CSV table of C-alpha atoms and ligand atoms in Angstrom, one decimal:
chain,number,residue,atom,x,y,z
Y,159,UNK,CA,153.6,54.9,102.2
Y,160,UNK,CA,153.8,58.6,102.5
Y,161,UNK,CA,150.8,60.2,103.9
Y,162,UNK,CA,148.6,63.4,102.9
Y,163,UNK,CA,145.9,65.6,104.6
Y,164,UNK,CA,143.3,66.9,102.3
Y,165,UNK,CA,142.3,70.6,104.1
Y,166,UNK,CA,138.6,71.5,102.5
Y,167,UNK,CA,135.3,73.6,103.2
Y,168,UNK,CA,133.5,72.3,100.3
Y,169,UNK,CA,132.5,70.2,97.5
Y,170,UNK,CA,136.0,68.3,97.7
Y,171,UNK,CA,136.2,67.3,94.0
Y,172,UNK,CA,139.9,67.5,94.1
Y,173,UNK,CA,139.8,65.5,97.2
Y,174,UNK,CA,138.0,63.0,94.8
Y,175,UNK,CA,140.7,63.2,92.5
Y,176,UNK,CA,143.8,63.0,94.6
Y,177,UNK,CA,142.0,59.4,95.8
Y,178,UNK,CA,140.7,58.0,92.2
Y,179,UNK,CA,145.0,58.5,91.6
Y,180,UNK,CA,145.5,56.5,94.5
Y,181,UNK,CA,143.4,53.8,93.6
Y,182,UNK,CA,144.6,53.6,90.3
Y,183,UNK,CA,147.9,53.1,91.2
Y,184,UNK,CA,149.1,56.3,90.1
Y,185,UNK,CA,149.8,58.5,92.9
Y,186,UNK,CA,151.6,56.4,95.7
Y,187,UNK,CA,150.2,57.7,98.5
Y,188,UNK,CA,147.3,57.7,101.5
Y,189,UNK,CA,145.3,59.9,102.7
Y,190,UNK,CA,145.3,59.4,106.3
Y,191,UNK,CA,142.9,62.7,107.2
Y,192,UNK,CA,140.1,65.0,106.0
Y,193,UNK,CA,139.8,68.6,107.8
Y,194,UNK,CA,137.0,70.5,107.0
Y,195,UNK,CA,135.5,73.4,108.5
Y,196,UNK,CA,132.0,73.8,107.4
Y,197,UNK,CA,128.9,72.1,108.5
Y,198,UNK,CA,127.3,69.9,105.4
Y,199,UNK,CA,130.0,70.0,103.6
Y,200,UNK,CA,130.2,67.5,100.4
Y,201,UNK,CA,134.3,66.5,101.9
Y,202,UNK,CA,132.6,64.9,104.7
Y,203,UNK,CA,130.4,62.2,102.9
Y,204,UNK,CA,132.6,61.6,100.8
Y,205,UNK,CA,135.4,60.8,103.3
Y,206,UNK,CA,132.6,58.9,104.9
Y,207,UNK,CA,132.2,56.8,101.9
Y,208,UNK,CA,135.6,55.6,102.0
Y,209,UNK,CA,136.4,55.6,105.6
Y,210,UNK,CA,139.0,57.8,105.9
Y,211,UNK,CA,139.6,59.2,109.0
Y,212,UNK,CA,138.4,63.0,109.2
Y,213,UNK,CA,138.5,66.4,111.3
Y,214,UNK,CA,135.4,68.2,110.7
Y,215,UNK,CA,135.1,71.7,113.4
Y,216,UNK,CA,133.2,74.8,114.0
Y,217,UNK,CA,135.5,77.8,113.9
Y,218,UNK,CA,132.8,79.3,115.7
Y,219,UNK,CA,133.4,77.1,118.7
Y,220,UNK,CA,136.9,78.0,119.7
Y,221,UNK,CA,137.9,81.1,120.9
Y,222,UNK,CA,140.8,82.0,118.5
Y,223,UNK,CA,142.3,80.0,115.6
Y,224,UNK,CA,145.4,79.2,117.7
Y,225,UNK,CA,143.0,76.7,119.2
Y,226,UNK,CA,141.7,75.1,116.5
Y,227,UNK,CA,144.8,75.1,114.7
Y,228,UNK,CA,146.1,73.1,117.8
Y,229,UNK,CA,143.7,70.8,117.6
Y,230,UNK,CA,144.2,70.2,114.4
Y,231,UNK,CA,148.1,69.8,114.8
Y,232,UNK,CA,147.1,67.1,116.9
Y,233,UNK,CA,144.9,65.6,114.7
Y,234,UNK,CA,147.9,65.6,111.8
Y,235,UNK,CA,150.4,64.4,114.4
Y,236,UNK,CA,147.9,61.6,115.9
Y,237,UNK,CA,147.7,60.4,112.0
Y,238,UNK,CA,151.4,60.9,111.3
Y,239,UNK,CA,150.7,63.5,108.3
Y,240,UNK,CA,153.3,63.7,105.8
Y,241,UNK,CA,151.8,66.8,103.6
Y,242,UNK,CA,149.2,69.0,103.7
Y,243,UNK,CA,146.9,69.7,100.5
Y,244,UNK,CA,144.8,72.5,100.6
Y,245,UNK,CA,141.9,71.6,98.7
Y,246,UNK,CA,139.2,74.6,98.5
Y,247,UNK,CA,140.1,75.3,102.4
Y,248,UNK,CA,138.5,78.6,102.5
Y,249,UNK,CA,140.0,80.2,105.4
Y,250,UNK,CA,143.9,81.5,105.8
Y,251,UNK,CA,146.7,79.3,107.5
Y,252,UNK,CA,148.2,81.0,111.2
Y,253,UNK,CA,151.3,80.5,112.9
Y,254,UNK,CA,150.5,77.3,114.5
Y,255,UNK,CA,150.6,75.2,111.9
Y,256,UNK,CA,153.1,77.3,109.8
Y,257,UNK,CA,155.4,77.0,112.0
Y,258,UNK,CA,154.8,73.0,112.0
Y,259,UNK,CA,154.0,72.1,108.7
Y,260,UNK,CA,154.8,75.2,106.3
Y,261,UNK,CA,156.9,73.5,104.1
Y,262,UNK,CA,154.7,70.3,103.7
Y,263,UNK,CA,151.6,72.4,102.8
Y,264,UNK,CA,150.7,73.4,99.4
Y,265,UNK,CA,147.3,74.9,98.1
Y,266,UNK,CA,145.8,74.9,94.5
Y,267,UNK,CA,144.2,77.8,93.6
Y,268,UNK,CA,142.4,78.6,89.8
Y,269,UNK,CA,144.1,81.0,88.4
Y,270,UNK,CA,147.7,82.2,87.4
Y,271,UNK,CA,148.8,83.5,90.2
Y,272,UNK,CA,149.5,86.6,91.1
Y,273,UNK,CA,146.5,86.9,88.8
Y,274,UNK,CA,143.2,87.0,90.5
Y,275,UNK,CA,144.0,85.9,94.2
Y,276,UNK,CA,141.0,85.1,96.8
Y,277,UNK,CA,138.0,84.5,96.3
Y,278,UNK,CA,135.8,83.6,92.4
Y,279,UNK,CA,139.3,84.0,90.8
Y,280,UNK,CA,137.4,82.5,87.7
Y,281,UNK,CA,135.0,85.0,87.6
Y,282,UNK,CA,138.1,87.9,88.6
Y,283,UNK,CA,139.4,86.5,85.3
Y,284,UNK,CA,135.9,86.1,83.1
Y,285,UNK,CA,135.5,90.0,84.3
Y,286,UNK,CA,138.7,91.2,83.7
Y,287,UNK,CA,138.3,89.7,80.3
Y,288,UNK,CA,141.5,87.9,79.8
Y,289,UNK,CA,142.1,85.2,77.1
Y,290,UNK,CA,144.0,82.5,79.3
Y,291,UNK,CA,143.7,81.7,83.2
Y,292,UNK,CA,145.0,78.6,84.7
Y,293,UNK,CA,145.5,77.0,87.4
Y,294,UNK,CA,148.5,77.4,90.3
Y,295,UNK,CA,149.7,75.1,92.8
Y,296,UNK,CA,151.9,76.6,95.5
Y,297,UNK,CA,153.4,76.4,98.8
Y,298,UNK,CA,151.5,78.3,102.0
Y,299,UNK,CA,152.6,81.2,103.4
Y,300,UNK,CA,151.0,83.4,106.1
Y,301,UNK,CA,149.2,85.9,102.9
Y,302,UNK,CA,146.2,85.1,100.8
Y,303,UNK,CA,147.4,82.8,97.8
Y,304,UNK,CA,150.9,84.0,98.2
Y,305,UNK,CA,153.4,81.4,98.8
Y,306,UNK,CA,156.3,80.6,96.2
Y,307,UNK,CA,155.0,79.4,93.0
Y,308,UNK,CA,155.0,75.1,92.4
Y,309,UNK,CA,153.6,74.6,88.9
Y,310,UNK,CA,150.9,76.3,87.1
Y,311,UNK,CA,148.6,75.0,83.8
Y,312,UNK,CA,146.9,77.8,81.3
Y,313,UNK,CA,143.1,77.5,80.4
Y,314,UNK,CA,142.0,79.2,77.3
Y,315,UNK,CA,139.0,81.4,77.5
Y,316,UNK,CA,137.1,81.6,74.0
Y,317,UNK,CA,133.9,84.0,73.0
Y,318,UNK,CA,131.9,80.7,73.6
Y,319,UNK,CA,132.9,80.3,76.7
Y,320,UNK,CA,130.6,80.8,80.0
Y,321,UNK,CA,131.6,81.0,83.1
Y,322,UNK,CA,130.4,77.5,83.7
Y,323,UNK,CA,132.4,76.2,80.7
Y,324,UNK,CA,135.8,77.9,82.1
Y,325,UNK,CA,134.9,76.0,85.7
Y,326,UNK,CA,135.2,73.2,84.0
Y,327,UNK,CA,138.2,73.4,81.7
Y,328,UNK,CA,139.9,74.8,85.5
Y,329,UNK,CA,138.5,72.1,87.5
Y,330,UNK,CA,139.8,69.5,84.9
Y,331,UNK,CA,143.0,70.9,84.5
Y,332,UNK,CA,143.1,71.1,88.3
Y,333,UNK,CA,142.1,67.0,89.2
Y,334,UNK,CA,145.2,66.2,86.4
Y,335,UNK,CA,147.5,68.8,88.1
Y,336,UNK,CA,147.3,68.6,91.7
Y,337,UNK,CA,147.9,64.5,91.8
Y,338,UNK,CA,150.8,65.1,89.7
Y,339,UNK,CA,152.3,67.8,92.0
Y,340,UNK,CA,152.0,65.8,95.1
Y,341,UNK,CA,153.6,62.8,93.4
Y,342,UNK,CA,156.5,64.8,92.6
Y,343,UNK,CA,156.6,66.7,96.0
Y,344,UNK,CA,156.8,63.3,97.7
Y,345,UNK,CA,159.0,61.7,95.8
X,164,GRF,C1,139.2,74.6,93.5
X,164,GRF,O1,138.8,75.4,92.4
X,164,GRF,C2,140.5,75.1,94.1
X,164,GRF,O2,141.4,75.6,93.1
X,164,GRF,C3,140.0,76.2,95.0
X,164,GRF,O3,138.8,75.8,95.5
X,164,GRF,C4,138.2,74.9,94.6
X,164,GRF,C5,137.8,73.6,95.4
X,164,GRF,O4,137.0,72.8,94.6
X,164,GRF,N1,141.0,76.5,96.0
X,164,GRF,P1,136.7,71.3,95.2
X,164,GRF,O5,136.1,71.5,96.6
X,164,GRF,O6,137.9,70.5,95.2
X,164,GRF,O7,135.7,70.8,94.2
């Protein structure tokens, strides 16, 4: 069984995701470690919950991110790490693990990109005042949401819409994507 890292700083519903696939049967696949870089973070507990292994570090604590990304190297190595999903990892890939894993690491990011990269790309797109944003998934390179293009999925936005309701539509569209890409990739 091939096996994933979810990267996240967050809420980790597409963490959530990726796993309700895999114990449905429908994404053949294990995911053998959870990085995460911020203190509290939902990720954690809900690693926790299902006992899989995770990473969780201070950025803070290290003096450069060659370290940290070292130690997480080892970390992937230790757990013989397949892929790398970025999952809401809020913080930009360096050399070290580039240079190791850059073409097994892919990020999903909600919008069309080159549309609305970095950060609130839903409300980039609610202000800009389009009529369709999406969702992207891609491989990671060195720039900000940059990396050579994987699949993408469009979201409407209507005159009912808040920003709340386009969230939603993303973060759907984003739990049915993502699996589906990682199936593919590993296959
Ligand atoms: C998602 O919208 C993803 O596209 C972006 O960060 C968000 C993470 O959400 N990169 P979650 O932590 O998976 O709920």
């Amino acid at each position: 069984m091939k096996k994933i890292a979810v990267f996240a700083s967050g809420n980790g519903s597409n963490f959530q995701a990726i796993l309700d696939q895999i114990k449905a049967g429908t994404l053949l696949a294990e995911i053998g470690l959870v990085v995460c870089d911020k203190p509290g973070a939902a990720v954690i507990k809900r690693a926790e919950n299902e006992n899989i292994p995770f990473f969780h570090f201070l950025p803070k604590d290290y003096d450069s991110k060659e370290q940290f990304e070292a130690e997480i190297l080892a970390h992937l190595r230790k757990h013989s790490i397949d892929l790398v999903v970025l999952a809401g990892y809020m913080r930009l890939i360096g050399s070290t693990l580039l240079e190791a894993y850059g073409k097994k690491m892919i990020n999903i990011h909600p919008s069309l990109l080159p549309a609305f990269p970095g950060k609130d790309a839903i409300g980039q797109a609610i202000d800009a005042g389009v009529k369709v944003t999406g969702v992207t998934v891609h491989y990671v390179d060195e720039g900000m949401d940059t990396g050579p293009i994987i699949a993408q999925k469009s979201v409407e936005i209507t005159d009912e819409d808040t920003k709340e309701t386009v969230e939603e539509k993303v973060h759907r569209m984003e739990h049915v994507l993502y699996p589906t890409v990682i199936q593919k990739i590993l296959n």
